PDB file of C-alpha atoms in Angstrom:
ATOM      1  CA  MET A  27     233.172 162.365 -14.631  1.00 64.00           C
ATOM      2  CA  ALA A  28     235.711 159.671 -13.756  1.00 73.00           C
ATOM      3  CA  ARG A  29     236.097 156.911 -16.534  1.00 81.00           C
ATOM      4  CA  ARG A  30     237.271 153.538 -15.437  1.00 79.00           C
ATOM      5  CA  SER A  31     237.934 150.509 -17.580  1.00 82.00           C
ATOM      6  CA  LEU A  32     235.988 147.111 -17.309  1.00 82.00           C
ATOM      7  CA  GLU A  33     238.941 145.734 -16.263  1.00 83.00           C
ATOM      8  CA  ASP A  34     239.345 148.121 -13.183  1.00 79.00           C
ATOM      9  CA  ILE A  35     235.704 147.803 -12.326  1.00 77.00           C
ATOM     10  CA  MET A  36     235.610 143.812 -12.499  1.00 80.00           C
ATOM     11  CA  ALA A  37     239.075 143.882 -10.124  1.00 82.00           C
ATOM     12  CA  GLY A  38     237.592 146.515  -7.766  1.00 79.00           C
ATOM     13  CA  GLU A  39     235.515 145.252  -4.743  1.00 74.00           C
ATOM     14  CA  ALA A  40     231.640 145.976  -4.671  1.00 73.00           C
ATOM     15  CA  ASP A  41     230.579 148.661  -3.069  1.00 77.00           C
ATOM     16  CA  LEU A  42     228.157 147.104  -0.697  1.00 81.00           C
ATOM     17  CA  ASP A  43     227.691 146.688   3.054  1.00 85.00           C
ATOM     18  CA  VAL A  44     226.476 143.322   3.210  1.00 85.00           C
ATOM     19  CA  GLU A  45     226.266 143.486   6.793  1.00 90.00           C
ATOM     20  CA  LYS A  46     224.076 146.782   6.647  1.00 90.00           C
ATOM     21  CA  LEU A  47     221.798 145.265   4.141  1.00 88.00           C
ATOM     22  CA  ALA A  48     221.104 142.326   5.942  1.00 91.00           C
ATOM     23  CA  ALA A  49     220.297 144.333   9.218  1.00 93.00           C
ATOM     24  CA  THR A  50     217.575 146.608   7.226  1.00 92.00           C
ATOM     25  CA  THR A  51     214.110 146.463   8.386  1.00 92.00           C
ATOM     26  CA  ASP A  52     210.855 146.952   6.841  1.00 88.00           C
ATOM     27  CA  GLU A  53     210.654 150.330   9.029  1.00 91.00           C
ATOM     28  CA  ASP A  54     214.057 151.095   7.665  1.00 92.00           C
ATOM     29  CA  ILE A  55     212.734 150.804   4.090  1.00 88.00           C
ATOM     30  CA  ARG A  56     209.744 152.984   4.820  1.00 87.00           C
ATOM     31  CA  GLY A  57     212.056 155.445   6.330  1.00 90.00           C
ATOM     32  CA  TYR A  58     214.156 155.912   3.167  1.00 89.00           C
ATOM     33  CA  LYS A  59     211.020 155.895   1.123  1.00 88.00           C
ATOM     34  CA  ALA A  60     209.627 159.049   2.959  1.00 90.00           C
ATOM     35  CA  GLN A  61     213.222 160.635   2.806  1.00 92.00           C
ATOM     36  CA  ASP A  62     213.163 160.058  -1.042  1.00 90.00           C
ATOM     37  CA  GLY A  63     209.557 161.575  -1.135  1.00 87.00           C
ATOM     38  CA  PHE A  64     207.958 158.139  -1.921  1.00 84.00           C
ATOM     39  CA  ALA A  65     205.952 157.841   1.553  1.00 82.00           C
ATOM     40  CA  ASP A  66     202.759 157.511  -0.330  1.00 82.00           C
ATOM     41  CA  MET A  67     203.622 154.801  -2.816  1.00 76.00           C
ATOM     42  CA  PRO A  68     201.798 151.780  -1.774  1.00 74.00           C
ATOM     43  CA  SER A  69     204.287 148.566  -0.927  1.00 70.00           C
ATOM     44  CA  GLY A  70     203.189 145.159  -1.642  1.00 70.00           C
ATOM     45  CA  PRO A  71     204.127 142.395  -3.632  1.00 70.00           C
ATOM     46  CA  ALA A  72     206.156 142.536  -6.660  1.00 65.00           C
ATOM     47  CA  ARG A  73     204.307 142.351  -9.946  1.00 69.00           C
ATOM     48  CA  PRO A  74     206.263 140.320 -12.663  1.00 73.00           C
ATOM     49  CA  VAL A  75     206.970 142.406 -15.671  1.00 75.00           C
ATOM     50  CA  LEU A  76     207.346 140.927 -19.003  1.00 86.00           C
ATOM     51  CA  ALA A  77     210.259 141.857 -20.946  1.00 94.00           C
ATOM     52  CA  PRO A  78     209.450 143.736 -24.162  1.00 96.00           C
ATOM     53  CA  VAL A  79     210.862 141.014 -26.479  1.00 96.00           C
ATOM     54  CA  GLU A  80     208.443 138.655 -24.495  1.00 95.00           C
ATOM     55  CA  VAL A  81     205.241 140.397 -25.098  1.00 96.00           C
ATOM     56  CA  ARG A  82     206.040 141.186 -28.820  1.00 96.00           C
ATOM     57  CA  ALA A  83     206.980 137.367 -29.159  1.00 95.00           C
ATOM     58  CA  ARG A  84     203.729 136.392 -27.535  1.00 93.00           C
ATOM     59  CA  LEU A  85     201.954 138.449 -30.061  1.00 94.00           C
ATOM     60  CA  GLY A  86     203.617 137.051 -33.001  1.00 95.00           C
ATOM     61  CA  LEU A  87     204.729 140.356 -34.351  1.00 96.00           C
ATOM     62  CA  THR A  88     208.121 141.508 -35.933  1.00 97.00           C
ATOM     63  CA  GLN A  89     209.963 144.564 -34.265  1.00 97.00           C
ATOM     64  CA  GLU A  90     208.782 146.718 -37.006  1.00 97.00           C
ATOM     65  CA  ALA A  91     205.119 145.687 -36.554  1.00 96.00           C
ATOM     66  CA  PHE A  92     205.286 145.786 -32.932  1.00 97.00           C
ATOM     67  CA  ALA A  93     206.708 149.289 -32.742  1.00 97.00           C
ATOM     68  CA  ARG A  94     204.336 150.717 -35.160  1.00 96.00           C
ATOM     69  CA  ALA A  95     201.512 149.181 -33.108  1.00 95.00           C
ATOM     70  CA  LEU A  96     202.752 151.000 -30.294  1.00 96.00           C
ATOM     71  CA  GLN A  97     203.475 154.083 -32.151  1.00 95.00           C
ATOM     72  CA  ILE A  98     207.024 154.258 -31.187  1.00 96.00           C
ATOM     73  CA  PRO A  99     210.461 154.303 -33.096  1.00 97.00           C
ATOM     74  CA  VAL A 100     211.555 150.796 -34.233  1.00 98.00           C
ATOM     75  CA  ALA A 101     215.066 151.872 -32.591  1.00 98.00           C
ATOM     76  CA  THR A 102     213.424 152.439 -29.401  1.00 98.00           C
ATOM     77  CA  LEU A 103     212.051 149.195 -29.380  1.00 98.00           C
ATOM     78  CA  ARG A 104     215.513 147.456 -30.164  1.00 98.00           C
ATOM     79  CA  ASN A 105     217.150 149.462 -27.540  1.00 97.00           C
ATOM     80  CA  TRP A 106     214.696 148.076 -24.927  1.00 96.00           C
ATOM     81  CA  GLU A 107     215.056 144.423 -26.504  1.00 97.00           C
ATOM     82  CA  GLN A 108     219.018 144.665 -26.296  1.00 96.00           C
ATOM     83  CA  ASN A 109     218.914 145.752 -22.943  1.00 93.00           C
ATOM     84  CA  ARG A 110     220.744 149.205 -23.950  1.00 95.00           C
ATOM     85  CA  LYS A 111     217.784 151.416 -22.222  1.00 94.00           C
ATOM     86  CA  LEU A 112     215.168 150.634 -20.131  1.00 92.00           C
ATOM     87  CA  PRO A 113     211.271 151.518 -20.737  1.00 93.00           C
ATOM     88  CA  ASP A 114     210.537 154.458 -18.711  1.00 93.00           C
ATOM     89  CA  PRO A 115     207.552 154.177 -16.514  1.00 90.00           C
ATOM     90  CA  ALA A 116     204.999 155.121 -18.868  1.00 94.00           C
ATOM     91  CA  ALA A 117     206.278 152.783 -21.748  1.00 95.00           C
ATOM     92  CA  ARG A 118     206.307 150.143 -18.781  1.00 93.00           C
ATOM     93  CA  SER A 119     202.817 151.031 -18.038  1.00 93.00           C
ATOM     94  CA  LEU A 120     201.833 150.534 -21.558  1.00 96.00           C
ATOM     95  CA  LEU A 121     203.649 147.382 -22.205  1.00 96.00           C
ATOM     96  CA  ASN A 122     202.039 146.171 -19.359  1.00 94.00           C
ATOM     97  CA  ALA A 123     198.634 146.840 -20.695  1.00 95.00           C
ATOM     98  CA  VAL A 124     199.289 145.384 -24.192  1.00 96.00           C
ATOM     99  CA  ALA A 125     200.216 142.283 -22.161  1.00 94.00           C
ATOM    100  CA  ARG A 126     197.245 141.933 -19.951  1.00 93.00           C
ATOM    101  CA  GLU A 127     194.652 143.112 -22.826  1.00 95.00           C
ATOM    102  CA  PRO A 128     196.371 143.172 -26.113  1.00 95.00           C
ATOM    103  CA  GLU A 129     193.330 143.406 -28.341  1.00 94.00           C
ATOM    104  CA  ALA A 130     191.663 146.282 -26.296  1.00 95.00           C
ATOM    105  CA  VAL A 131     194.999 148.220 -26.009  1.00 96.00           C
ATOM    106  CA  LEU A 132     196.029 147.780 -29.664  1.00 95.00           C
ATOM    107  CA  ARG A 133     192.510 148.818 -30.792  1.00 94.00           C
ATOM    108  CA  ALA A 134     192.499 151.804 -28.549  1.00 95.00           C
ATOM    109  CA  LEU A 135     195.987 152.907 -30.278  1.00 94.00           C
ATOM    110  CA  GLY A 136     194.058 152.299 -33.523  1.00 93.00           C
ATOM    111  CA  SER A 137     196.633 149.546 -34.626  1.00 89.00           C
ATOM    112  CA  PRO A 138     195.815 147.101 -37.601  1.00 83.00           C
ATOM    113  CA  VAL A 139     197.063 144.302 -35.658  1.00 79.00           C
ATOM    114  CA  ALA A 140     194.246 144.520 -33.000  1.00 69.00           C
ATOM    115  CA  ALA A 141     192.115 142.600 -34.704  1.00 61.00           C
ATOM    116  CA  SER A 142     194.544 139.542 -34.589  1.00 65.00           C
ATOM    117  CA  ALA A 143     195.759 140.227 -31.216  1.00 64.00           C
ATOM    118  CA  LYS A 144     195.449 137.369 -28.617  1.00 55.00           C
ATOM    119  CA  ARG A 145     194.856 137.766 -24.884  1.00 49.00           C
ATOM    120  CA  LEU A 146     198.316 136.980 -23.030  1.00 51.00           C
ATOM    121  CA  SER A 147     198.291 135.005 -20.115  1.00 42.00           C
ATOM    122  CA  ARG A 148     198.995 136.847 -16.800  1.00 44.00           C
TER     123      ARG A 148
END
């Protein structure tokens, strides 16, 4: 694996064909999705995704309490919150569910904070 310093990366030019990007059509995108095996994946308006730190803050929980409620290591939550790692698709689904229906999801997980969880705004 080639290693480059941050200075080399910042000094280099972007590897992006702006003209090709601007000329890309919806039909092109559908074709790329089919090539990548995602042809059946529905397209539509993007849904906003709350950052883990926002979900936790809205619940008023510490990192330790939120990690315990989600049954994940606190180090994992810290990595998400500090953008060292992204939550995988299953974790994003869990975070979205907690953001929409915190009391129900936390109760289903058997979390002691479920009773005090308030519904978050969508």
